[in-house]
CSV table of C-alpha atoms in Angstrom, one decimal:
chain,number,residue,atom,x,y,z
H,1,MET,CA,62.2,97.2,274.3
H,2,GLY,CA,65.0,97.7,271.8
H,3,LEU,CA,67.1,99.5,274.3
H,4,PHE,CA,66.7,96.7,276.9
H,5,SER,CA,67.5,93.9,274.5
H,6,ASP,CA,70.6,95.8,273.4
H,7,ILE,CA,71.8,96.2,277.0
H,8,TYR,CA,71.0,92.5,277.7
H,9,ASN,CA,72.9,91.4,274.6
H,10,THR,CA,75.9,93.5,275.5
H,11,VAL,CA,76.0,92.2,279.1
H,12,ALA,CA,75.4,88.6,277.9
H,13,LYS,CA,78.2,88.9,275.3
H,14,PHE,CA,80.5,90.0,278.1
H,15,PHE,CA,79.9,86.9,280.1
H,16,ARG,CA,79.9,84.5,277.2
H,17,PRO,CA,83.0,82.2,277.1
H,18,GLN,CA,85.5,83.4,274.5
H,19,GLU,CA,85.4,80.3,272.5
H,20,GLU,CA,81.9,81.0,271.4
H,21,GLN,CA,82.7,84.6,270.4
H,22,GLY,CA,85.6,83.9,268.0
H,23,ASP,CA,84.9,82.5,264.7
H,24,ALA,CA,86.6,79.2,264.3
H,25,SER,CA,89.1,80.5,261.8
H,26,LYS,CA,91.8,78.4,263.4
H,27,SER,CA,90.1,75.2,262.4
H,28,VAL,CA,89.8,76.5,258.9
H,29,ALA,CA,93.5,77.3,258.9
H,30,ALA,CA,94.4,73.9,260.3
H,31,SER,CA,92.3,72.0,257.8
H,32,ARG,CA,93.5,74.1,254.8
H,33,LEU,CA,97.1,73.6,256.0
H,34,LYS,CA,96.8,69.9,256.5
H,35,LEU,CA,95.5,69.5,252.9
H,36,VAL,CA,98.1,71.8,251.4
H,37,LEU,CA,100.9,70.0,253.3
H,38,MET,CA,99.8,66.6,252.1
H,39,GLN,CA,99.8,67.9,248.6
H,40,ASP,CA,103.3,69.4,249.1
H,41,ARG,CA,104.6,66.2,250.6
H,42,THR,CA,103.0,63.8,248.1
H,43,ASN,CA,103.0,66.0,245.0
H,44,LEU,CA,99.3,65.2,244.5
H,45,THR,CA,97.6,68.1,242.9
H,46,PRO,CA,93.9,69.0,243.6
H,47,LYS,CA,93.2,68.1,240.0
H,48,ILE,CA,94.4,64.5,240.5
H,49,LEU,CA,92.6,64.3,243.8
H,50,GLU,CA,89.4,65.4,242.2
H,51,GLN,CA,89.9,62.8,239.5
H,52,MET,CA,90.5,60.1,242.0
H,53,ARG,CA,87.4,61.1,243.8
H,54,GLY,CA,85.4,60.8,240.6
H,55,GLU,CA,86.8,57.4,239.7
H,56,LEU,CA,86.1,56.1,243.2
H,57,ILE,CA,82.5,57.3,242.9
H,58,ASP,CA,82.2,55.5,239.6
H,59,LEU,CA,83.5,52.3,241.1
H,60,LEU,CA,81.5,52.3,244.3
H,61,SER,CA,78.3,53.3,242.5
H,62,ARG,CA,78.2,49.9,240.9
H,63,TYR,CA,77.6,48.3,244.3
H,64,VAL,CA,75.9,51.0,246.4
H,65,GLU,CA,73.8,54.0,245.9
H,66,LEU,CA,75.8,56.8,247.5
H,67,ASP,CA,75.5,60.5,248.3
H,68,LYS,CA,78.0,61.9,245.8
H,69,GLU,CA,77.9,65.4,247.2
H,70,LEU,CA,78.9,64.2,250.7
H,71,LEU,CA,81.6,61.7,249.7
H,72,GLU,CA,84.8,62.9,251.3
H,73,LEU,CA,88.3,62.0,250.2
H,74,ASP,CA,90.9,63.3,252.7
H,75,PHE,CA,94.4,62.7,253.8
H,76,GLN,CA,95.1,61.8,257.4
H,77,GLN,CA,98.3,61.5,259.1
H,78,GLU,CA,99.1,59.1,261.9
H,79,GLY,CA,102.6,59.6,263.0
H,80,GLU,CA,104.8,59.1,260.0
H,81,GLN,CA,102.2,57.3,258.0
H,82,VAL,CA,100.0,59.1,255.5
H,83,ALA,CA,96.6,57.5,254.8
H,84,LEU,CA,93.9,58.4,252.3
H,85,MET,CA,90.6,58.3,254.1
H,86,LEU,CA,87.4,57.8,252.2
H,87,SER,CA,84.1,58.6,253.8
H,88,ILE,CA,81.2,57.3,251.8
H,89,PRO,CA,77.6,58.2,252.8
H,90,VAL,CA,75.6,55.2,251.6
H,91,ILE,CA,71.9,55.8,250.8
H,92,ARG,CA,71.2,52.1,250.2
H,93,ALA,CA,73.0,49.0,249.1
H,94,LYS,CA,72.1,47.7,245.7
H,95,ASP,CA,70.8,44.1,245.5
H,96,GLU,CA,72.6,41.4,243.6
H,97,GLU,CA,70.4,41.7,240.5
H,98,GLU,CA,71.1,45.4,240.2
H,99,ILE,CA,74.8,44.9,240.6
H,100,GLU,CA,74.8,42.2,238.0
H,101,ALA,CA,72.9,44.5,235.7
H,102,THR,CA,75.2,47.4,236.2
H,103,LEU,CA,78.3,45.2,235.6
H,104,ALA,CA,76.8,43.6,232.6
H,105,ALA,CA,75.9,47.0,231.2
H,106,GLU,CA,79.5,48.1,231.7
H,107,GLY,CA,80.7,44.8,230.1
H,108,ILE,CA,82.8,43.8,233.1
H,109,ASN,CA,83.5,40.2,234.1
H,110,GLU,CA,82.4,39.9,237.8
H,111,GLU,CA,85.5,38.0,239.0
H,112,ALA,CA,88.0,40.3,237.4
H,113,GLU,CA,86.1,43.2,238.8
H,114,ALA,CA,86.3,41.8,242.4
H,115,GLU,CA,90.1,41.6,242.1
H,116,GLY,CA,90.3,45.1,240.8
H,117,THR,CA,88.3,46.5,243.7
H,118,ALA,CA,90.5,44.8,246.2
H,119,GLU,CA,93.6,46.2,244.6
H,120,GLU,CA,92.3,49.7,244.4
H,121,ALA,CA,91.3,49.6,248.0
H,122,CYS,CA,94.8,48.6,249.0
H,123,GLU,CA,96.3,51.4,247.0
H,124,ALA,CA,94.0,54.0,248.6
H,125,ASP,CA,95.0,52.8,252.1
H,126,ALA,CA,98.7,52.4,251.6
H,127,GLU,CA,101.2,54.9,250.3
H,128,VAL,CA,99.9,57.7,248.2
H,129,GLN,CA,101.5,57.3,244.9
H,130,THR,CA,99.0,57.8,242.1
H,131,VAL,CA,100.4,58.1,238.6
H,132,THR,CA,97.7,58.8,236.2
H,133,THR,CA,98.4,58.1,232.6
H,134,PRO,CA,96.3,59.6,229.8
H,135,GLU,CA,94.9,56.2,228.9
H,136,GLU,CA,93.4,55.9,232.4
H,137,MET,CA,91.9,59.3,232.1
H,138,THR,CA,90.1,58.4,228.9
H,139,ALA,CA,89.0,55.1,230.5
H,140,SER,CA,87.4,57.0,233.3
H,141,LYS,CA,85.6,59.2,230.8
H,142,LYS,CA,84.2,56.1,229.2
H,143,ASP,CA,83.1,54.8,232.5
H,144,ASP,CA,81.2,58.0,233.1
H,145,GLU,CA,79.4,57.7,229.8
H,146,ILE,CA,78.5,54.1,230.4
H,147,LYS,CA,77.2,54.9,233.9
H,148,GLU,CA,75.1,57.7,232.6
H,149,GLU,CA,73.6,55.4,230.1
H,150,CYS,CA,72.9,52.9,232.8
H,151,GLN,CA,71.1,55.5,234.9
H,152,SER,CA,69.0,56.7,232.0
H,153,GLU,CA,68.0,53.1,231.3
H,154,ALA,CA,67.0,52.6,234.9
X,1,MET,CA,136.6,69.2,273.2
X,2,THR,CA,134.0,68.6,270.5
X,3,GLY,CA,131.1,71.0,270.7
X,4,ARG,CA,127.6,70.7,269.2
X,5,VAL,CA,126.8,72.5,266.0
X,6,ILE,CA,123.2,73.6,265.9
X,7,VAL,CA,121.7,75.4,262.9
X,8,ILE,CA,118.7,77.7,263.5
X,9,THR,CA,116.5,77.8,260.5
X,10,SER,CA,112.9,78.3,259.4
X,11,GLY,CA,112.4,78.7,255.7
X,12,LYS,CA,110.2,81.7,256.0
X,13,GLY,CA,111.7,85.1,256.9
X,14,GLY,CA,110.6,87.2,259.9
X,15,VAL,CA,109.6,84.4,262.2
X,16,GLY,CA,112.4,85.0,264.7
X,17,LYS,CA,115.5,83.0,263.7
X,18,THR,CA,117.9,85.7,264.6
X,19,THR,CA,116.2,86.6,267.8
X,20,THR,CA,116.2,82.9,268.7
X,21,SER,CA,119.9,82.5,267.9
X,22,ALA,CA,120.8,85.5,270.0
X,23,ASN,CA,118.7,84.4,272.9
X,24,ILE,CA,119.7,80.8,273.0
X,25,GLY,CA,123.3,81.7,272.5
X,26,THR,CA,123.2,84.2,275.4
X,27,ALA,CA,121.3,81.8,277.6
X,28,LEU,CA,123.8,78.9,277.0
X,29,ALA,CA,126.7,81.3,277.6
X,30,LYS,CA,125.1,82.5,280.9
X,31,ALA,CA,124.9,78.9,281.9
X,32,GLY,CA,128.6,78.7,281.7
X,33,TYR,CA,129.2,77.2,278.2
X,34,LYS,CA,131.4,78.5,275.6
X,35,VAL,CA,129.3,79.6,272.6
X,36,VAL,CA,130.0,81.0,269.1
X,37,LEU,CA,127.2,82.4,267.1
X,38,ILE,CA,127.7,82.5,263.3
X,39,ASP,CA,125.6,84.8,261.2
X,40,THR,CA,125.4,83.3,257.7
X,41,ASP,CA,122.9,85.8,256.3
X,42,LEU,CA,125.4,87.4,254.0
X,43,GLY,CA,124.3,90.8,252.8
X,44,LEU,CA,121.5,91.0,255.4
X,45,ARG,CA,123.3,90.6,258.7
X,46,ASN,CA,121.4,91.4,261.9
X,47,LEU,CA,122.7,89.2,264.6
X,48,ASP,CA,125.2,91.9,265.5
X,49,LEU,CA,122.4,94.4,266.1
X,50,LEU,CA,120.5,92.0,268.3
X,51,LEU,CA,123.5,91.5,270.5
X,52,GLY,CA,124.5,95.1,270.4
X,53,LEU,CA,127.8,94.4,268.8
X,54,GLU,CA,127.4,96.2,265.5
X,55,ASN,CA,130.2,98.7,266.4
X,56,ARG,CA,132.8,96.2,267.2
X,57,ILE,CA,132.9,94.2,264.0
X,58,VAL,CA,136.2,94.4,262.2
X,59,TYR,CA,136.3,91.2,260.2
X,60,THR,CA,133.6,89.0,258.9
X,61,ILE,CA,133.2,85.4,257.8
X,62,VAL,CA,134.1,86.3,254.3
X,63,ASP,CA,137.4,87.9,255.5
X,64,VAL,CA,138.1,84.5,257.2
X,65,ILE,CA,137.3,82.5,254.1
X,66,GLU,CA,139.3,84.8,251.8
X,67,GLU,CA,142.2,84.7,254.4
X,68,ARG,CA,142.4,88.3,255.2
X,69,CYS,CA,142.4,87.4,258.9
X,70,LYS,CA,142.6,84.4,261.2
X,71,LEU,CA,139.4,82.9,262.4
X,72,LYS,CA,140.1,84.0,266.0
X,73,GLN,CA,140.5,87.6,265.0
X,74,ALA,CA,137.1,87.6,263.4
X,75,LEU,CA,135.3,86.4,266.6
X,76,VAL,CA,133.8,89.4,268.5
X,77,LYS,CA,133.4,88.9,272.2
X,78,ASP,CA,130.1,89.8,273.8
X,79,LYS,CA,130.0,92.9,276.0
X,80,LYS,CA,128.8,91.1,279.1
X,81,ASN,CA,129.6,87.5,278.7
X,82,PRO,CA,133.1,86.4,277.7
X,83,ASN,CA,131.8,82.9,277.0
X,84,LEU,CA,129.9,84.2,274.0
X,85,SER,CA,131.3,85.4,270.7
X,86,LEU,CA,130.0,86.3,267.3
X,87,LEU,CA,131.3,85.6,263.8
X,88,ALA,CA,129.5,88.2,261.8
X,89,ALA,CA,128.2,88.0,258.2
X,90,ALA,CA,129.6,90.2,255.5
X,91,GLN,CA,127.2,93.0,254.8
X,92,THR,CA,128.6,94.0,251.4
X,93,ARG,CA,128.6,90.5,249.8
X,94,ASP,CA,126.0,88.0,248.9
X,95,LYS,CA,125.5,84.3,249.5
X,96,THR,CA,127.8,83.2,246.6
X,97,ALA,CA,130.8,84.5,248.5
X,98,VAL,CA,130.7,81.4,250.7
X,99,ASN,CA,130.2,77.7,249.9
X,100,ALA,CA,129.0,74.8,252.0
X,101,GLU,CA,132.5,73.2,252.3
X,102,GLN,CA,134.0,76.5,253.6
X,103,LEU,CA,131.3,76.9,256.2
X,104,LYS,CA,131.6,73.3,257.3
X,105,SER,CA,135.3,73.7,257.8
X,106,ILE,CA,134.7,76.8,259.9
X,107,CYS,CA,132.2,75.0,262.1
X,108,ASP,CA,134.6,72.0,262.4
X,109,THR,CA,137.3,74.3,263.6
X,110,LEU,CA,135.1,76.3,266.0
X,111,LYS,CA,133.6,73.2,267.7
X,112,GLU,CA,137.0,72.1,268.8
X,113,GLU,CA,137.2,75.0,271.2
X,114,ASN,CA,133.6,75.7,272.0
X,115,ASP,CA,130.7,73.8,273.6
X,116,PHE,CA,128.2,75.2,271.2
X,117,VAL,CA,128.3,76.6,267.7
X,118,LEU,CA,125.0,78.1,266.7
X,119,VAL,CA,124.5,78.9,263.0
X,120,ASP,CA,121.9,81.5,262.2
X,121,CYS,CA,120.5,80.5,258.8
X,122,PRO,CA,119.2,82.9,256.2
X,123,ALA,CA,115.6,82.6,255.0
X,124,GLY,CA,114.9,80.5,252.0
X,125,ILE,CA,115.9,77.0,250.8
X,126,GLU,CA,118.7,78.0,248.4
X,127,GLN,CA,122.4,78.2,248.7
X,128,GLY,CA,122.3,80.2,252.0
X,129,PHE,CA,120.4,77.4,253.6
X,130,GLN,CA,122.6,74.7,252.2
X,131,ASN,CA,125.7,76.6,253.5
X,132,ALA,CA,124.3,77.1,257.0
X,133,VAL,CA,123.3,73.5,257.3
X,134,ALA,CA,126.5,72.0,256.0
X,135,GLY,CA,128.5,72.0,259.3
X,136,ALA,CA,125.6,71.2,261.6
X,137,SER,CA,124.5,68.0,263.2
X,138,GLU,CA,121.4,69.4,264.9
X,139,ALA,CA,118.7,71.8,263.8
X,140,ILE,CA,116.1,74.0,265.5
X,141,VAL,CA,113.3,74.8,263.1
X,142,VAL,CA,111.6,78.1,264.1
X,143,THR,CA,108.0,78.7,263.2
X,144,THR,CA,105.0,80.7,264.2
X,145,PRO,CA,101.4,79.5,264.4
X,146,GLU,CA,100.7,81.0,261.0
X,147,MET,CA,99.9,78.9,257.9
X,148,SER,CA,102.7,80.3,255.7
X,149,ALA,CA,105.3,79.8,258.4
X,150,ILE,CA,104.2,76.3,259.1
X,151,ARG,CA,104.1,75.3,255.5
X,152,ASP,CA,107.7,76.6,255.0
X,153,ALA,CA,108.8,74.8,258.2
X,154,ASP,CA,107.4,71.6,256.8
X,155,ARG,CA,109.4,72.1,253.7
X,156,ILE,CA,112.6,72.7,255.8
X,157,ILE,CA,111.9,69.6,257.9
X,158,GLY,CA,111.7,67.6,254.7
X,159,LEU,CA,115.0,69.0,253.5
X,160,LEU,CA,116.6,68.3,256.9
X,161,GLU,CA,115.3,64.7,256.9
X,162,ALA,CA,117.1,64.2,253.7
X,163,LYS,CA,120.5,65.2,255.2
X,164,GLU,CA,122.4,62.4,256.8
X,165,GLU,CA,124.6,64.8,258.9
X,166,ILE,CA,121.5,66.2,260.7
X,167,THR,CA,120.9,63.7,263.5
X,168,SER,CA,118.2,65.6,265.3
X,169,TYR,CA,115.8,68.5,264.6
X,170,LYS,CA,113.3,70.1,266.9
X,171,LEU,CA,110.6,72.7,266.6
X,172,LEU,CA,110.6,76.1,268.3
X,173,LEU,CA,107.2,77.7,268.2
X,174,ASN,CA,107.6,81.4,268.3
X,175,ARG,CA,105.2,84.4,268.8
X,176,VAL,CA,102.5,82.4,270.4
X,177,ARG,CA,99.5,84.5,271.4
X,178,PRO,CA,97.4,82.7,274.1
X,179,SER,CA,94.5,85.1,273.8
X,180,LEU,CA,94.1,84.4,270.1
X,181,ILE,CA,94.4,80.6,270.7
X,182,LYS,CA,91.7,80.9,273.3
X,183,SER,CA,89.3,82.6,271.0
X,184,ASN,CA,90.1,80.0,268.3
X,185,GLU,CA,91.7,82.5,266.0
X,186,MET,CA,95.1,81.0,266.1
X,187,MET,CA,96.3,77.5,265.9
X,188,SER,CA,97.3,76.0,269.2
X,189,VAL,CA,100.7,74.5,270.0
X,190,ASP,CA,99.1,71.0,269.8
X,191,ASP,CA,97.7,71.8,266.4
X,192,VAL,CA,101.1,72.8,265.0
X,193,VAL,CA,102.9,69.9,266.6
X,194,GLU,CA,100.4,67.5,265.2
X,195,ILE,CA,100.6,69.0,261.7
X,196,LEU,CA,104.4,69.0,261.6
X,197,SER,CA,104.9,65.9,263.7
X,198,CYS,CA,108.1,67.2,265.0
X,199,PRO,CA,109.3,67.3,268.7
X,200,LEU,CA,109.1,70.6,270.5
X,201,VAL,CA,112.1,72.4,272.0
X,202,GLY,CA,110.3,75.5,273.0
X,203,ILE,CA,107.2,77.7,273.0
X,204,ILE,CA,107.9,81.4,273.1
X,205,PRO,CA,105.0,83.8,273.8
X,206,GLU,CA,104.7,87.0,271.8
X,207,ASP,CA,106.3,89.6,273.9
X,208,THR,CA,106.5,93.3,273.3
X,209,GLY,CA,109.6,93.2,275.3
X,210,ILE,CA,111.4,91.7,272.3
X,211,ILE,CA,111.0,95.0,270.5
X,212,THR,CA,112.6,97.0,273.3
X,213,SER,CA,115.3,94.5,273.8
X,214,THR,CA,116.1,94.6,270.1
X,215,ASN,CA,116.2,98.4,270.3
X,216,LYS,CA,118.7,98.2,273.1
X,217,GLY,CA,120.8,95.5,271.6
X,218,GLU,CA,120.2,93.3,274.6
X,219,PRO,CA,118.7,89.8,274.3
X,220,ILE,CA,115.6,89.3,276.3
X,221,VAL,CA,117.0,86.3,278.2
X,222,ASN,CA,118.9,88.9,280.3
X,223,ASP,CA,115.6,90.3,281.5
X,224,GLU,CA,114.7,88.0,284.4
X,225,ALA,CA,111.1,89.3,284.5
X,226,ALA,CA,110.2,88.9,280.8
X,227,LEU,CA,108.1,85.8,280.0
X,228,ALA,CA,109.8,85.4,276.6
X,229,GLY,CA,113.1,85.6,278.3
X,230,LYS,CA,112.1,82.8,280.7
X,231,ALA,CA,110.9,80.7,277.7
X,232,TYR,CA,114.2,81.1,276.0
X,233,ARG,CA,116.1,80.2,279.1
X,234,ASN,CA,114.0,77.0,279.3
X,235,VAL,CA,114.9,76.2,275.7
X,236,ALA,CA,118.6,76.5,276.6
X,237,GLN,CA,118.1,74.1,279.5
X,238,ARG,CA,116.3,71.6,277.2
X,239,ILE,CA,119.2,71.8,274.8
X,240,LEU,CA,121.4,70.9,277.7
X,241,GLY,CA,119.3,67.8,278.2
X,242,GLU,CA,117.2,68.9,281.2
X,243,GLU,CA,113.5,68.2,281.3
X,244,VAL,CA,111.8,71.5,281.8
X,245,PRO,CA,108.0,71.7,281.5
X,246,PHE,CA,106.6,74.1,278.9
X,247,LEU,CA,105.3,77.4,280.3
X,248,ASP,CA,101.6,77.5,280.9
X,249,LEU,CA,100.6,80.5,278.8
X,250,ASP,CA,96.9,80.0,279.3
X,251,GLU,CA,96.6,81.7,282.7
X,252,PRO,CA,94.1,84.5,282.5
X,253,LYS,CA,95.7,87.7,283.6
X,254,GLY,CA,94.0,90.6,285.3
X,255,PHE,CA,90.9,91.0,287.4
X,256,MET,CA,88.4,91.3,284.6
X,257,ALA,CA,89.7,88.1,282.9
X,258,LYS,CA,89.3,86.2,286.1
X,259,ILE,CA,85.7,87.4,286.6
X,260,LYS,CA,84.9,86.5,283.0
X,261,ASN,CA,86.5,83.1,283.4
X,262,ALA,CA,84.6,82.4,286.5
X,263,PHE,CA,81.3,83.2,284.9
X,264,ALA,CA,82.1,81.1,281.8
X,265,LYS,CA,82.8,78.2,284.1
X,266,LEU,CA,79.5,78.8,286.0
X,267,LYS,CA,77.6,78.9,282.7
X,268,ALA,CA,79.2,75.7,281.6
X,269,LYS,CA,78.0,74.0,284.7
X,270,VAL,CA,74.4,75.2,284.2
């Protein structure tokens, strides 16, 4: 049997289209290259990207329950324009009470927060120019802590 | 007459700048235009070898700048084509022997009496690059479908964009291997163009004929049968403003490839 299946596989492999045979190393190359070029062009380091990703998760978690592992933050280029694309896998939307509770726990005024969200969304979509000051970093740390507290309470 | 000054650059070394310079220069000269090739890779000159002119060089670009000879004396005529001449780099000096202003003035003088001045740029983004670009108003960025070459080309494109004198730059994708693209092991022409978002001036297939043509000191454009030669002739025509379709490199060659292809299509239908 082994001999026959070997022969079959060899013959089958010969007639298989080439695309299936090669590993898709070119798409790996293309995506790695796209990322590294965006970093080269914008001076955004992977560290800052990771931080941005974390802050966005914090922000969005106030309103929706999302799959943090699958959240994707990528650059995309359309012609001359570079855009930051955020793909957010939503598990479920939080209801108003939950959102209010989260915001209250974080000590955030609702209206001010709404403005902040709009602003940040604009920034993410437009030119990529993120300057992160040390103050902001500590702020994000605090957010983290607060959020963890919220979750443990829930 | 005011000729066009085109710099051939890449950032990364070994992607085929010098081969490209020699072939485009030869093709333009064959088409009846007066062409001067300038090798600006001081200390690492090679354009003379590719043209088979290494034994005829008496004066170099540094001799011209340091006024040991007139510019005309330093121009070496091609063996076959009197329309083509070479201004060689100095082999015993380094990039600091020349500055951007001096190179620009040489280009300005040469373009008065020639249709094309092609400047073969050294690898890197330092002084040598700055010198080579100084006199040019157009650029051809040579790259291969490899990550490192593309990244460096992107850097070069960024630097060219910042230069006011450069009014147009185009991409020449060299050493393309259709078989690897087919098996998804090499980025395709479309991939590279999309990533760099730069217009194409040519696609040159990998061709073992390049090795033998370099051995003989004879650019491959002179070989009517070679695919790479044809691709370079097409580049020259595009530089001259003609619309030439890009070569279709995807044609499967040979009997076995055809059978395989037919079966693959059959399978796709089922």
